[in-house]
Coordinates of N, CA and C in Angstrom, one line a residue:
X270 N 1.8 23.5 -1.7 CA 0.9 24.6 -1.4 C -0.4 24.5 -2.3
X271 N -1.5 25.0 -1.8 CA -2.7 24.9 -2.6 C -3.5 26.2 -2.5
X272 N -3.4 27.0 -3.6 CA -4.2 28.2 -3.7 C -3.5 29.4 -3.2
X273 N -4.1 30.6 -3.5 CA -3.5 31.9 -3.1 C -3.3 32.0 -1.6
X274 N -4.2 31.5 -0.8 CA -4.0 31.6 0.6 C -2.8 30.9 1.1
X275 N -2.5 29.7 0.7 CA -1.3 29.0 1.2 C -0.1 29.6 0.6
X276 N -0.1 30.1 -0.6 CA 1.0 30.8 -1.2 C 1.4 32.0 -0.4
X277 N 0.4 32.9 -0.2 CA 0.6 34.1 0.5 C 1.1 33.8 2.0
X278 N 0.5 32.8 2.6 CA 0.9 32.5 4.0 C 2.3 32.0 4.0
X279 N 2.8 31.2 3.1 CA 4.1 30.8 3.1 C 5.1 31.9 3.0
X280 N 4.8 32.8 2.0 CA 5.7 34.0 1.9 C 5.7 34.9 3.1
X281 N 4.5 35.0 3.7 CA 4.4 35.9 4.9 C 5.1 35.3 6.1
X282 N 5.0 33.9 6.2 CA 5.7 33.3 7.3 C 7.2 33.3 7.2
X283 N 7.7 33.2 6.0 CA 9.1 33.3 5.7 C 9.6 34.7 6.2
X284 N 8.9 35.7 5.8 CA 9.3 37.1 6.2 C 9.1 37.3 7.7
X285 N 8.0 36.8 8.3 CA 7.8 37.1 9.7 C 8.8 36.4 10.6
X286 N 9.2 35.1 10.3 CA 10.1 34.4 11.1 C 11.5 34.9 10.9
X287 N 11.8 35.3 9.7 CA 13.1 36.0 9.4 C 13.3 37.3 10.2
X288 N 12.2 38.0 10.3 CA 12.2 39.3 11.0 C 12.5 39.0 12.5
X289 N 11.8 38.0 13.0 CA 12.0 37.7 14.4 C 13.4 37.3 14.7
X290 N 14.0 36.5 13.9 CA 15.4 36.0 14.1 C 16.4 37.2 14.0
X291 N 16.2 38.0 13.0 CA 17.1 39.2 12.8 C 17.0 40.1 14.0
X292 N 15.8 40.3 14.5 CA 15.6 41.2 15.7 C 16.4 40.8 16.9
X293 N 16.7 39.5 17.0 CA 17.4 39.0 18.1 C 18.9 39.5 18.2
X294 N 19.3 40.1 17.0 CA 20.7 40.7 17.0 C 20.7 42.1 17.6
X295 N 19.5 42.7 17.9 CA 19.5 44.0 18.4 C 20.3 44.1 19.7
X296 N 21.3 45.1 19.7 CA 22.2 45.3 20.8 C 23.3 44.2 20.9
X297 N 23.3 43.3 19.9 CA 24.3 42.2 20.0 C 25.2 42.1 18.7
X298 N 25.0 43.0 17.7 CA 25.7 42.9 16.5 C 27.2 43.3 16.8
X299 N 28.1 42.9 15.9 CA 29.5 43.2 16.1 C 29.9 44.7 16.0
X300 N 29.1 45.5 15.3 CA 29.3 46.9 15.1 C 28.0 47.6 15.3
X301 N 28.1 48.9 15.8 CA 26.9 49.7 16.0 C 26.1 49.9 14.7
X302 N 26.9 50.2 13.6 CA 26.2 50.4 12.3 C 25.5 49.1 11.9
X303 N 26.1 47.9 12.2 CA 25.5 46.7 11.8 C 24.2 46.4 12.7
X304 N 24.3 46.8 13.9 CA 23.1 46.7 14.8 C 21.9 47.4 14.2
X305 N 22.1 48.6 13.7 CA 21.0 49.3 13.0 C 20.6 48.7 11.7
X306 N 21.6 48.2 10.9 CA 21.3 47.7 9.6 C 20.4 46.4 9.8
X307 N 20.8 45.5 10.7 CA 20.0 44.3 10.9 C 18.6 44.6 11.4
X308 N 18.5 45.6 12.3 CA 17.2 46.0 12.8 C 16.3 46.6 11.6
X309 N 16.9 47.3 10.7 CA 16.2 47.8 9.6 C 15.7 46.7 8.6
X310 N 16.6 45.7 8.4 CA 16.2 44.6 7.5 C 15.1 43.8 8.2
X311 N 15.2 43.7 9.5 CA 14.1 43.0 10.2 C 12.8 43.7 10.0
X312 N 12.8 45.0 10.1 CA 11.6 45.8 9.9 C 11.1 45.7 8.5
X313 N 12.0 45.6 7.5 CA 11.5 45.4 6.1 C 10.8 44.1 6.0
X314 N 11.4 43.1 6.6 CA 10.7 41.7 6.5 C 9.4 41.7 7.3
X315 N 9.3 42.4 8.4 CA 8.1 42.5 9.1 C 7.0 43.3 8.3
X316 N 7.4 44.3 7.6 CA 6.5 45.1 6.8 C 5.9 44.2 5.7
X317 N 6.8 43.4 5.0 CA 6.3 42.5 4.0 C 5.4 41.4 4.6
X318 N 5.7 40.9 5.8 CA 4.9 39.9 6.4 C 3.5 40.5 6.7
X319 N 3.4 41.7 7.2 CA 2.1 42.3 7.5 C 1.2 42.4 6.3
X320 N 1.8 42.9 5.2 CA 1.0 43.0 3.9 C 0.5 41.6 3.5
X321 N 1.4 40.7 3.5 CA 1.0 39.3 3.0 C 0.1 38.6 4.0
X322 N 0.2 38.8 5.3 CA -0.7 38.2 6.2 C -2.1 38.8 6.1
X323 N -2.1 40.2 5.9 CA -3.4 40.8 5.7 C -4.1 40.3 4.5
X324 N -3.4 40.2 3.4 CA -3.9 39.6 2.1 C -4.4 38.2 2.3
X325 N -3.6 37.4 3.0 CA -4.0 36.0 3.2 C -5.3 35.9 4.0
X326 N -5.4 36.8 5.1 CA -6.6 36.8 5.9 C -7.8 37.1 5.0
X327 N -7.7 38.1 4.1 CA -8.8 38.4 3.3 C -9.2 37.3 2.3
X328 N -8.2 36.7 1.7 CA -8.4 35.6 0.8 C -9.1 34.4 1.5
X329 N -8.6 34.1 2.8 CA -9.2 33.0 3.5 C -10.7 33.2 3.8
X330 N -11.0 34.5 4.2 CA -12.4 34.8 4.4 C -13.0 34.3 5.7
X331 N -12.1 34.0 6.7 CA -12.5 33.4 8.0 C -12.5 34.4 9.1
X332 N -12.3 35.7 8.8 CA -12.3 36.7 9.8 C -10.9 36.9 10.6
X333 N -9.9 36.2 10.1 CA -8.6 36.3 10.8 C -7.8 37.5 10.1
X334 N -7.3 38.4 11.0 CA -6.5 39.5 10.5 C -5.0 39.1 10.7
X335 N -4.2 40.1 10.4 CA -2.7 39.8 10.4 C -2.3 39.4 11.8
X336 N -2.8 40.0 12.9 CA -2.5 39.7 14.2 C -2.9 38.2 14.6
X337 N -4.1 37.9 14.2 CA -4.6 36.5 14.5 C -3.7 35.5 13.8
X338 N -3.3 35.7 12.6 CA -2.5 34.8 11.8 C -1.1 34.7 12.4
X339 N -0.6 35.8 12.9 CA 0.8 35.9 13.4 C 0.9 35.3 14.8
X340 N -0.1 35.6 15.7 CA 0.0 35.2 17.1 C -0.9 34.1 17.6
X341 N -1.8 33.6 16.8 CA -2.8 32.6 17.3 C -2.7 31.3 16.5
X342 N -1.6 31.1 15.8 CA -1.4 29.8 15.2 C -0.3 29.1 15.9
X343 N -0.4 27.8 16.0 CA 0.7 27.0 16.5 C 1.7 26.6 15.4
X344 N 2.8 26.0 15.8 CA 3.9 25.8 14.9 C 3.5 25.0 13.7
X345 N 2.6 24.0 13.9 CA 2.2 23.1 12.8 C 1.4 23.9 11.8
X346 N 0.9 25.0 12.1 CA 0.1 25.8 11.2 C 1.0 26.9 10.4
X347 N 2.2 27.0 10.7 CA 3.1 27.9 10.0 C 3.6 27.2 8.8
X348 N 3.9 28.0 7.7 CA 4.3 27.4 6.4 C 5.6 28.0 6.0
X349 N 6.4 28.5 6.9 CA 7.7 29.0 6.5 C 8.7 27.9 6.2
X350 N 9.7 28.2 5.3 CA 10.8 27.3 5.1 C 11.6 27.1 6.3
X351 N 12.2 26.0 6.4 CA 13.0 25.7 7.6 C 14.2 26.7 7.8
X352 N 14.7 27.2 6.6 CA 15.9 28.1 6.6 C 15.7 29.2 7.6
X353 N 14.6 29.9 7.6 CA 14.4 31.1 8.4 C 14.3 30.8 9.9
X354 N 13.9 29.6 10.3 CA 13.7 29.3 11.7 C 15.0 28.8 12.4
X355 N 16.0 28.5 11.6 CA 17.2 28.1 12.2 C 17.8 29.1 13.1
X356 N 18.4 28.7 14.2 CA 19.0 29.7 15.2 C 20.0 30.6 14.5
X357 N 20.2 31.7 15.0 CA 21.2 32.7 14.4 C 22.6 32.1 14.4
X358 N 23.0 31.4 15.4 CA 24.4 30.9 15.4 C 25.3 32.1 15.6
X359 N 26.5 32.0 15.0 CA 27.4 33.1 15.0 C 27.1 34.1 13.9
X360 N 27.8 35.2 13.8 CA 27.5 36.2 12.8 C 27.6 35.7 11.4
X361 N 28.5 34.7 11.1 CA 28.6 34.2 9.8 C 27.4 33.4 9.4
X362 N 26.8 32.6 10.3 CA 25.6 31.8 10.0 C 24.5 32.8 9.7
X363 N 24.3 33.9 10.5 CA 23.3 34.8 10.2 C 23.5 35.5 8.8
X364 N 24.7 35.8 8.4 CA 24.9 36.4 7.1 C 24.7 35.4 6.0
X365 N 25.0 34.1 6.2 CA 24.7 33.1 5.2 C 23.2 33.0 5.0
X366 N 22.5 32.9 6.1 CA 21.0 32.8 6.0 C 20.4 34.1 5.3
X367 N 20.9 35.3 5.7 CA 20.4 36.5 5.1 C 20.7 36.5 3.6
X368 N 21.9 36.1 3.2 CA 22.3 36.2 1.8 C 21.5 35.2 1.0
X369 N 21.4 34.0 1.4 CA 20.6 33.0 0.6 C 19.1 33.3 0.6
X370 N 18.6 33.8 1.7 CA 17.2 34.2 1.7 C 16.9 35.3 0.7
X371 N 17.8 36.4 0.7 CA 17.6 37.5 -0.2 C 17.8 37.1 -1.6
X372 N 18.7 36.2 -1.9 CA 18.9 35.7 -3.3 C 17.7 35.0 -3.8
X373 N 16.9 34.5 -2.9 CA 15.6 33.8 -3.3 C 14.5 34.9 -3.4
X374 N 14.4 35.7 -2.4 CA 13.3 36.7 -2.3 C 13.3 37.7 -3.4
X375 N 14.5 38.2 -3.8 CA 14.6 39.2 -4.8 C 13.9 38.8 -6.1
X376 N 14.3 37.6 -6.7 CA 13.6 37.2 -7.9 C 12.2 36.8 -7.7
X377 N 11.9 36.3 -6.5 CA 10.5 36.0 -6.1 C 9.6 37.2 -6.2
X378 N 10.0 38.3 -5.5 CA 9.2 39.5 -5.5 C 9.2 40.2 -6.8
X379 N 10.3 40.1 -7.6 CA 10.4 40.7 -8.9 C 9.3 40.0 -9.8
X380 N 9.3 38.7 -9.8 CA 8.3 38.0 -10.5 C 6.9 38.3 -10.1
X381 N 6.7 38.4 -8.7 CA 5.4 38.7 -8.2 C 4.9 40.0 -8.6
X382 N 5.8 41.0 -8.8 CA 5.4 42.3 -9.2 C 4.7 42.3 -10.6
X383 N 5.0 41.2 -11.4 CA 4.4 41.1 -12.7 C 3.2 40.2 -12.8
X384 N 2.8 39.7 -11.7 CA 1.7 38.7 -11.7 C 0.3 39.3 -11.9
X385 N -0.7 38.5 -12.2 CA -2.0 39.1 -12.6 C -2.7 39.6 -11.3
X386 N -2.5 39.1 -10.2 CA -3.1 39.5 -9.0 C -2.6 40.9 -8.6
X387 N -3.4 41.9 -8.6 CA -2.9 43.3 -8.4 C -2.4 43.5 -7.0
X388 N -3.0 42.9 -6.0 CA -2.6 43.0 -4.6 C -1.2 42.4 -4.4
X389 N -1.0 41.2 -4.9 CA 0.3 40.5 -4.8 C 1.3 41.3 -5.6
X390 N 0.9 41.8 -6.8 CA 1.9 42.6 -7.6 C 2.4 43.8 -6.9
X391 N 1.5 44.5 -6.2 CA 1.8 45.7 -5.4 C 2.8 45.4 -4.3
X392 N 2.5 44.2 -3.6 CA 3.4 43.8 -2.5 C 4.8 43.5 -3.1
X393 N 4.8 42.8 -4.2 CA 6.1 42.4 -4.8 C 6.9 43.6 -5.2
X394 N 6.2 44.6 -5.8 CA 6.9 45.8 -6.3 C 7.5 46.5 -5.1
X395 N 6.9 46.6 -4.0 CA 7.5 47.2 -2.8 C 8.6 46.4 -2.2
X396 N 8.4 45.1 -2.0 CA 9.3 44.3 -1.3 C 10.6 44.0 -2.1
X397 N 10.5 44.1 -3.4 CA 11.7 43.8 -4.2 C 12.8 44.8 -4.0
X398 N 12.4 46.1 -3.8 CA 13.3 47.1 -3.6 C 14.1 46.9 -2.3
X399 N 13.4 46.5 -1.3 CA 14.0 46.2 0.0 C 14.9 45.0 -0.1
X400 N 14.4 43.9 -0.8 CA 15.2 42.7 -1.0 C 16.5 43.0 -1.7
X401 N 16.5 43.9 -2.6 CA 17.8 44.2 -3.3 C 18.8 44.7 -2.4
X402 N 18.4 45.5 -1.4 CA 19.4 46.0 -0.3 C 19.8 44.8 0.5
X403 N 18.9 44.0 0.9 CA 19.2 42.9 1.8 C 20.2 42.0 1.1
X404 N 20.1 41.8 -0.2 CA 21.0 41.0 -1.0 C 22.4 41.6 -1.0
X405 N 22.4 42.9 -1.3 CA 23.7 43.6 -1.3 C 24.4 43.5 0.1
X406 N 23.6 43.7 1.1 CA 24.2 43.7 2.5 C 24.8 42.3 2.8
X407 N 24.0 41.3 2.6 CA 24.4 39.9 2.8 C 25.6 39.5 2.0
X408 N 25.6 39.9 0.7 CA 26.8 39.5 -0.1 C 28.0 40.2 0.3
X409 N 27.9 41.5 0.8 CA 29.1 42.2 1.2 C 29.7 41.5 2.4
X410 N 28.9 41.0 3.3 CA 29.5 40.4 4.5 C 30.0 39.0 4.2
X411 N 29.4 38.3 3.3 CA 29.9 37.0 2.9 C 31.2 37.1 2.3
X412 N 31.4 38.1 1.4 CA 32.7 38.3 0.8 C 33.8 38.8 1.8
X413 N 33.3 39.7 2.7 CA 34.2 40.3 3.7 C 34.8 39.2 4.6
X414 N 33.9 38.3 5.0 CA 34.3 37.3 6.0 C 35.0 36.1 5.2
X415 N 34.5 35.8 4.1 CA 35.1 34.7 3.3 C 36.5 35.0 2.9
X416 N 36.7 36.2 2.4 CA 38.0 36.6 1.9 C 38.8 37.5 2.9
X417 N 38.6 37.2 4.2 CA 39.2 38.0 5.2 C 40.4 37.2 5.9
X418 N 40.3 37.1 7.2 CA 41.3 36.3 7.9 C 41.1 34.8 7.8
X419 N 42.1 34.1 8.2 CA 41.9 32.6 8.2 C 40.7 32.2 9.1
X420 N 40.6 32.9 10.2 CA 39.5 32.5 11.1 C 38.1 32.9 10.5
X421 N 38.0 34.1 9.9 CA 36.7 34.5 9.4 C 36.4 33.6 8.2
X422 N 37.4 33.2 7.4 CA 37.1 32.3 6.2 C 36.6 31.0 6.7
X423 N 37.2 30.5 7.8 CA 36.8 29.2 8.3 C 35.4 29.2 8.8
X424 N 35.0 30.3 9.5 CA 33.7 30.4 10.0 C 32.6 30.6 8.9
X425 N 33.0 31.4 7.9 CA 32.1 31.7 6.8 C 31.8 30.4 6.0
X426 N 32.9 29.6 5.7 CA 32.7 28.4 5.0 C 31.9 27.4 5.8
X427 N 32.1 27.3 7.1 CA 31.3 26.5 8.0 C 29.8 26.9 7.9
X428 N 29.6 28.2 7.9 CA 28.2 28.7 7.9 C 27.5 28.3 6.6
X429 N 28.2 28.5 5.5 CA 27.7 28.2 4.2 C 27.4 26.7 4.1
X430 N 28.3 25.8 4.6 CA 28.1 24.4 4.6 C 26.8 24.0 5.5
X431 N 26.7 24.7 6.6 CA 25.5 24.4 7.5 C 24.2 24.8 6.9
X432 N 24.2 26.0 6.3 CA 22.9 26.6 5.8 C 22.5 26.0 4.5
X433 N 23.4 25.8 3.6 CA 23.1 25.4 2.2 C 22.1 24.3 2.0
X434 N 22.1 23.2 2.8 CA 21.1 22.2 2.5 C 19.6 22.7 2.7
X435 N 19.4 23.8 3.5 CA 18.1 24.3 3.7 C 17.6 25.2 2.6
X436 N 18.5 25.5 1.7 CA 18.0 26.4 0.5 C 17.2 25.7 -0.5
X437 N 17.4 24.4 -0.6 CA 16.6 23.6 -1.6 C 15.1 23.7 -1.4
X438 N 14.7 23.7 -0.2 CA 13.2 23.7 0.1 C 12.6 25.0 -0.5
X439 N 13.3 26.1 -0.6 CA 12.8 27.3 -1.2 C 12.3 27.1 -2.6
X440 N 12.8 26.2 -3.3 CA 12.5 26.1 -4.7 C 11.7 24.9 -5.1
X441 N 10.9 24.4 -4.1 CA 10.0 23.2 -4.4 C 9.0 23.7 -5.4
X442 N 8.8 22.8 -6.4 CA 7.9 23.2 -7.5 C 6.4 23.4 -7.0
X443 N 5.8 24.4 -7.5 CA 4.3 24.7 -7.2 C 3.8 25.3 -8.5
X444 N 3.5 24.6 -9.5 CA 3.0 25.1 -10.8 C 1.8 26.0 -10.7
X445 N 0.9 25.7 -9.7 CA -0.4 26.4 -9.6 C -0.2 27.7 -8.9
X446 N 0.9 28.0 -8.3 CA 1.1 29.3 -7.6 C 1.3 30.5 -8.5
X447 N 1.0 31.7 -8.0 CA 1.2 32.9 -8.9 C 2.6 33.0 -9.4
X448 N 3.6 32.5 -8.6 CA 5.0 32.4 -9.1 C 5.5 31.0 -8.6
X449 N 5.8 30.1 -9.6 CA 6.3 28.8 -9.3 C 7.8 28.9 -8.7
X450 N 8.0 28.6 -7.5 CA 9.4 28.8 -6.9 C 10.4 28.0 -7.7
X451 N 10.1 26.9 -8.3 CA 11.1 26.2 -9.1 C 11.7 27.0 -10.2
X452 N 11.0 28.0 -10.7 CA 11.5 28.8 -11.8 C 12.5 29.8 -11.3
X453 N 12.6 30.0 -10.0 CA 13.5 31.0 -9.5 C 14.9 30.5 -9.2
X454 N 15.2 29.2 -9.4 CA 16.5 28.6 -9.0 C 17.6 29.2 -9.9
X455 N 17.4 29.3 -11.2 CA 18.5 29.8 -12.0 C 18.9 31.2 -11.6
X456 N 18.0 32.1 -11.3 CA 18.4 33.4 -10.9 C 19.1 33.4 -9.5
X457 N 18.7 32.5 -8.6 CA 19.4 32.3 -7.4 C 20.9 31.8 -7.6
X458 N 21.0 30.8 -8.4 CA 22.4 30.3 -8.7 C 23.3 31.4 -9.4
X459 N 22.6 32.2 -10.3 CA 23.4 33.2 -11.0 C 24.0 34.2 -10.1
X460 N 23.3 34.5 -9.0 CA 23.8 35.5 -8.0 C 24.7 34.9 -7.0
X461 N 24.4 33.7 -6.5 CA 25.1 33.1 -5.4 C 26.5 32.6 -5.9
X462 N 26.6 32.0 -7.0 CA 27.8 31.4 -7.5 C 29.0 32.4 -7.5
X463 N 28.8 33.6 -8.2 CA 29.9 34.6 -8.3 C 30.3 35.2 -6.9
X464 N 29.3 35.3 -6.0 CA 29.6 35.9 -4.7 C 30.5 34.9 -3.9
X465 N 30.1 33.6 -3.9 CA 30.9 32.6 -3.2 C 32.3 32.5 -3.8
X466 N 32.4 32.6 -5.1 CA 33.7 32.5 -5.8 C 34.6 33.7 -5.3
X467 N 34.0 34.9 -5.3 CA 34.8 36.1 -4.9 C 35.2 36.0 -3.4
X468 N 34.3 35.4 -2.7 CA 34.6 35.2 -1.2 C 35.6 34.1 -1.0
X469 N 36.1 33.4 -2.0 CA 37.0 32.3 -1.9 C 36.3 31.1 -1.1
X470 N 35.0 31.0 -1.3 CA 34.3 29.9 -0.6 C 33.8 28.8 -1.6
X471 N 33.7 27.6 -1.1 CA 33.4 26.5 -1.9 C 31.9 26.3 -1.8
X472 N 31.2 26.2 -2.9 CA 29.8 25.9 -2.9 C 29.6 24.4 -2.6
X473 N 28.8 24.1 -1.6 CA 28.6 22.7 -1.2 C 28.0 21.9 -2.3
X474 N 28.2 20.6 -2.3 CA 27.6 19.7 -3.2 C 26.1 19.5 -2.8
X475 N 25.2 19.4 -3.7 CA 23.8 19.1 -3.4 C 23.7 17.7 -2.9
X476 N 23.1 17.6 -1.8 CA 22.9 16.2 -1.2 C 21.7 16.2 -0.3
X477 N 21.9 16.2 1.0 CA 20.8 16.2 2.0 C 20.0 17.5 1.8
X478 N 18.7 17.4 1.7 CA 17.8 18.5 1.4 C 16.6 18.5 2.4
X479 N 16.8 18.9 3.6 CA 15.7 18.9 4.6 C 14.5 19.7 4.1
X480 N 13.4 19.3 4.5 CA 12.2 20.1 4.1 C 11.0 19.8 5.0
X481 N 9.8 20.2 4.7 CA 8.7 19.9 5.5 C 8.0 21.2 6.0
X482 N 8.8 22.3 6.0 CA 8.2 23.6 6.5 C 7.0 24.0 5.8
X483 N 6.9 23.9 4.5 CA 5.7 24.3 3.8 C 4.5 23.5 4.1
X484 N 4.7 22.3 4.7 CA 3.6 21.4 5.1 C 3.4 21.5 6.6
X485 N 4.1 22.4 7.3 CA 3.9 22.6 8.7 C 4.7 21.7 9.6
X486 N 5.7 21.0 9.0 CA 6.6 20.1 9.8 C 7.9 20.9 10.0
X487 N 8.2 21.2 11.2 CA 9.3 22.2 11.5 C 10.3 21.5 12.5
X488 N 11.4 22.2 12.6 CA 12.4 21.9 13.7 C 11.9 22.3 15.0
X489 N 12.5 21.8 16.1 CA 12.1 22.2 17.4 C 12.3 23.7 17.6
X490 N 13.2 24.4 16.8 CA 13.5 25.8 17.1 C 12.3 26.7 16.9
X491 N 11.4 26.3 16.0 CA 10.3 27.2 15.7 C 9.4 27.4 16.9
X492 N 9.1 26.3 17.6 CA 8.2 26.3 18.7 C 8.7 27.2 19.8
X493 N 10.0 27.2 20.1 CA 10.6 28.1 21.0 C 10.5 29.6 20.6
X494 N 10.8 29.8 19.3 CA 10.7 31.2 18.8 C 9.2 31.7 18.9
X495 N 8.3 30.9 18.6 CA 6.9 31.3 18.6 C 6.4 31.6 20.1
X496 N 6.9 30.7 21.0 CA 6.6 30.9 22.4 C 6.9 32.3 22.9
X497 N 8.1 32.8 22.5 CA 8.6 34.1 22.9 C 7.8 35.2 22.1
X498 N 7.6 35.0 20.8 CA 7.0 36.0 19.9 C 5.5 36.2 20.3
X499 N 4.8 35.1 20.7 CA 3.4 35.2 20.9 C 2.9 35.4 22.3
X500 N 3.8 35.4 23.2 CA 3.4 35.3 24.7 C 2.6 36.5 25.1
X501 N 2.9 37.7 24.7 CA 2.1 38.8 25.2 C 0.7 38.8 24.6
X502 N 0.6 38.6 23.3 CA -0.7 38.6 22.7 C -1.6 37.5 23.3
X503 N -1.0 36.3 23.5 CA -1.8 35.3 24.1 C -2.2 35.5 25.6
X504 N -1.3 36.2 26.3 CA -1.6 36.5 27.7 C -2.7 37.5 27.9
X505 N -2.8 38.4 26.9 CA -3.8 39.4 26.9 C -4.6 39.5 25.6
X506 N -5.4 38.4 25.3 CA -6.1 38.3 24.1 C -7.1 39.5 23.9
X507 N -7.1 40.1 22.8 CA -8.1 41.2 22.5 C -7.8 42.5 23.2
X508 N -6.6 42.6 23.8 CA -6.3 43.8 24.5 C -6.1 45.0 23.6
X509 N -6.5 46.2 24.0 CA -6.4 47.4 23.2 C -5.4 48.3 23.8
X510 N -4.5 48.9 23.1 CA -3.4 49.7 23.6 C -3.7 51.2 23.3

């Protein structure tokens, strides 16, 4: 990443794509209460995305607002980590994604709240409160499924094994950024390790570490997600409601 625009855009895209994926659970969650909880978490992510996209547009100075950045970029222009664009899979996969993402976003937004840029600091101060809830919610389900029945344990371990390789991209070093993601890894490990242990889950070995999202190289899944997310705006450009 290069400069405040790229940094803000990457954070915004993480939140925006995470929101879109979580919203896919609406009316499909295993419990009514969980249906509402996931919708609320999606709205939290969307709120953070809007603030960050607005800021990014102002920093860029090219006249693009939050809607233009969300709806009028192609997949190669998105800077989200691959983790958030992965399909939801079963409920265990979604909880693994939510837990790992929140364990990264909470220390990220906490550090951002103390940075010199007042706009980013304000965004971080707001988002960290929401991320704390996201982390608690994800951890609760990881433990509940991991230390539940034989079948739920099997599914949760499989989900952790599937998602884990994609966490490494979140911590790619960027010393010039307002917050260097590499510095957040210890806080992530400090949270994740005890939760996996309590859930009777095995932390995967570090090995394959897919990446490229921060440079605009994505899986095929993002293009399909964007096609659905952007279709109305692109079909009626400039429409006023």
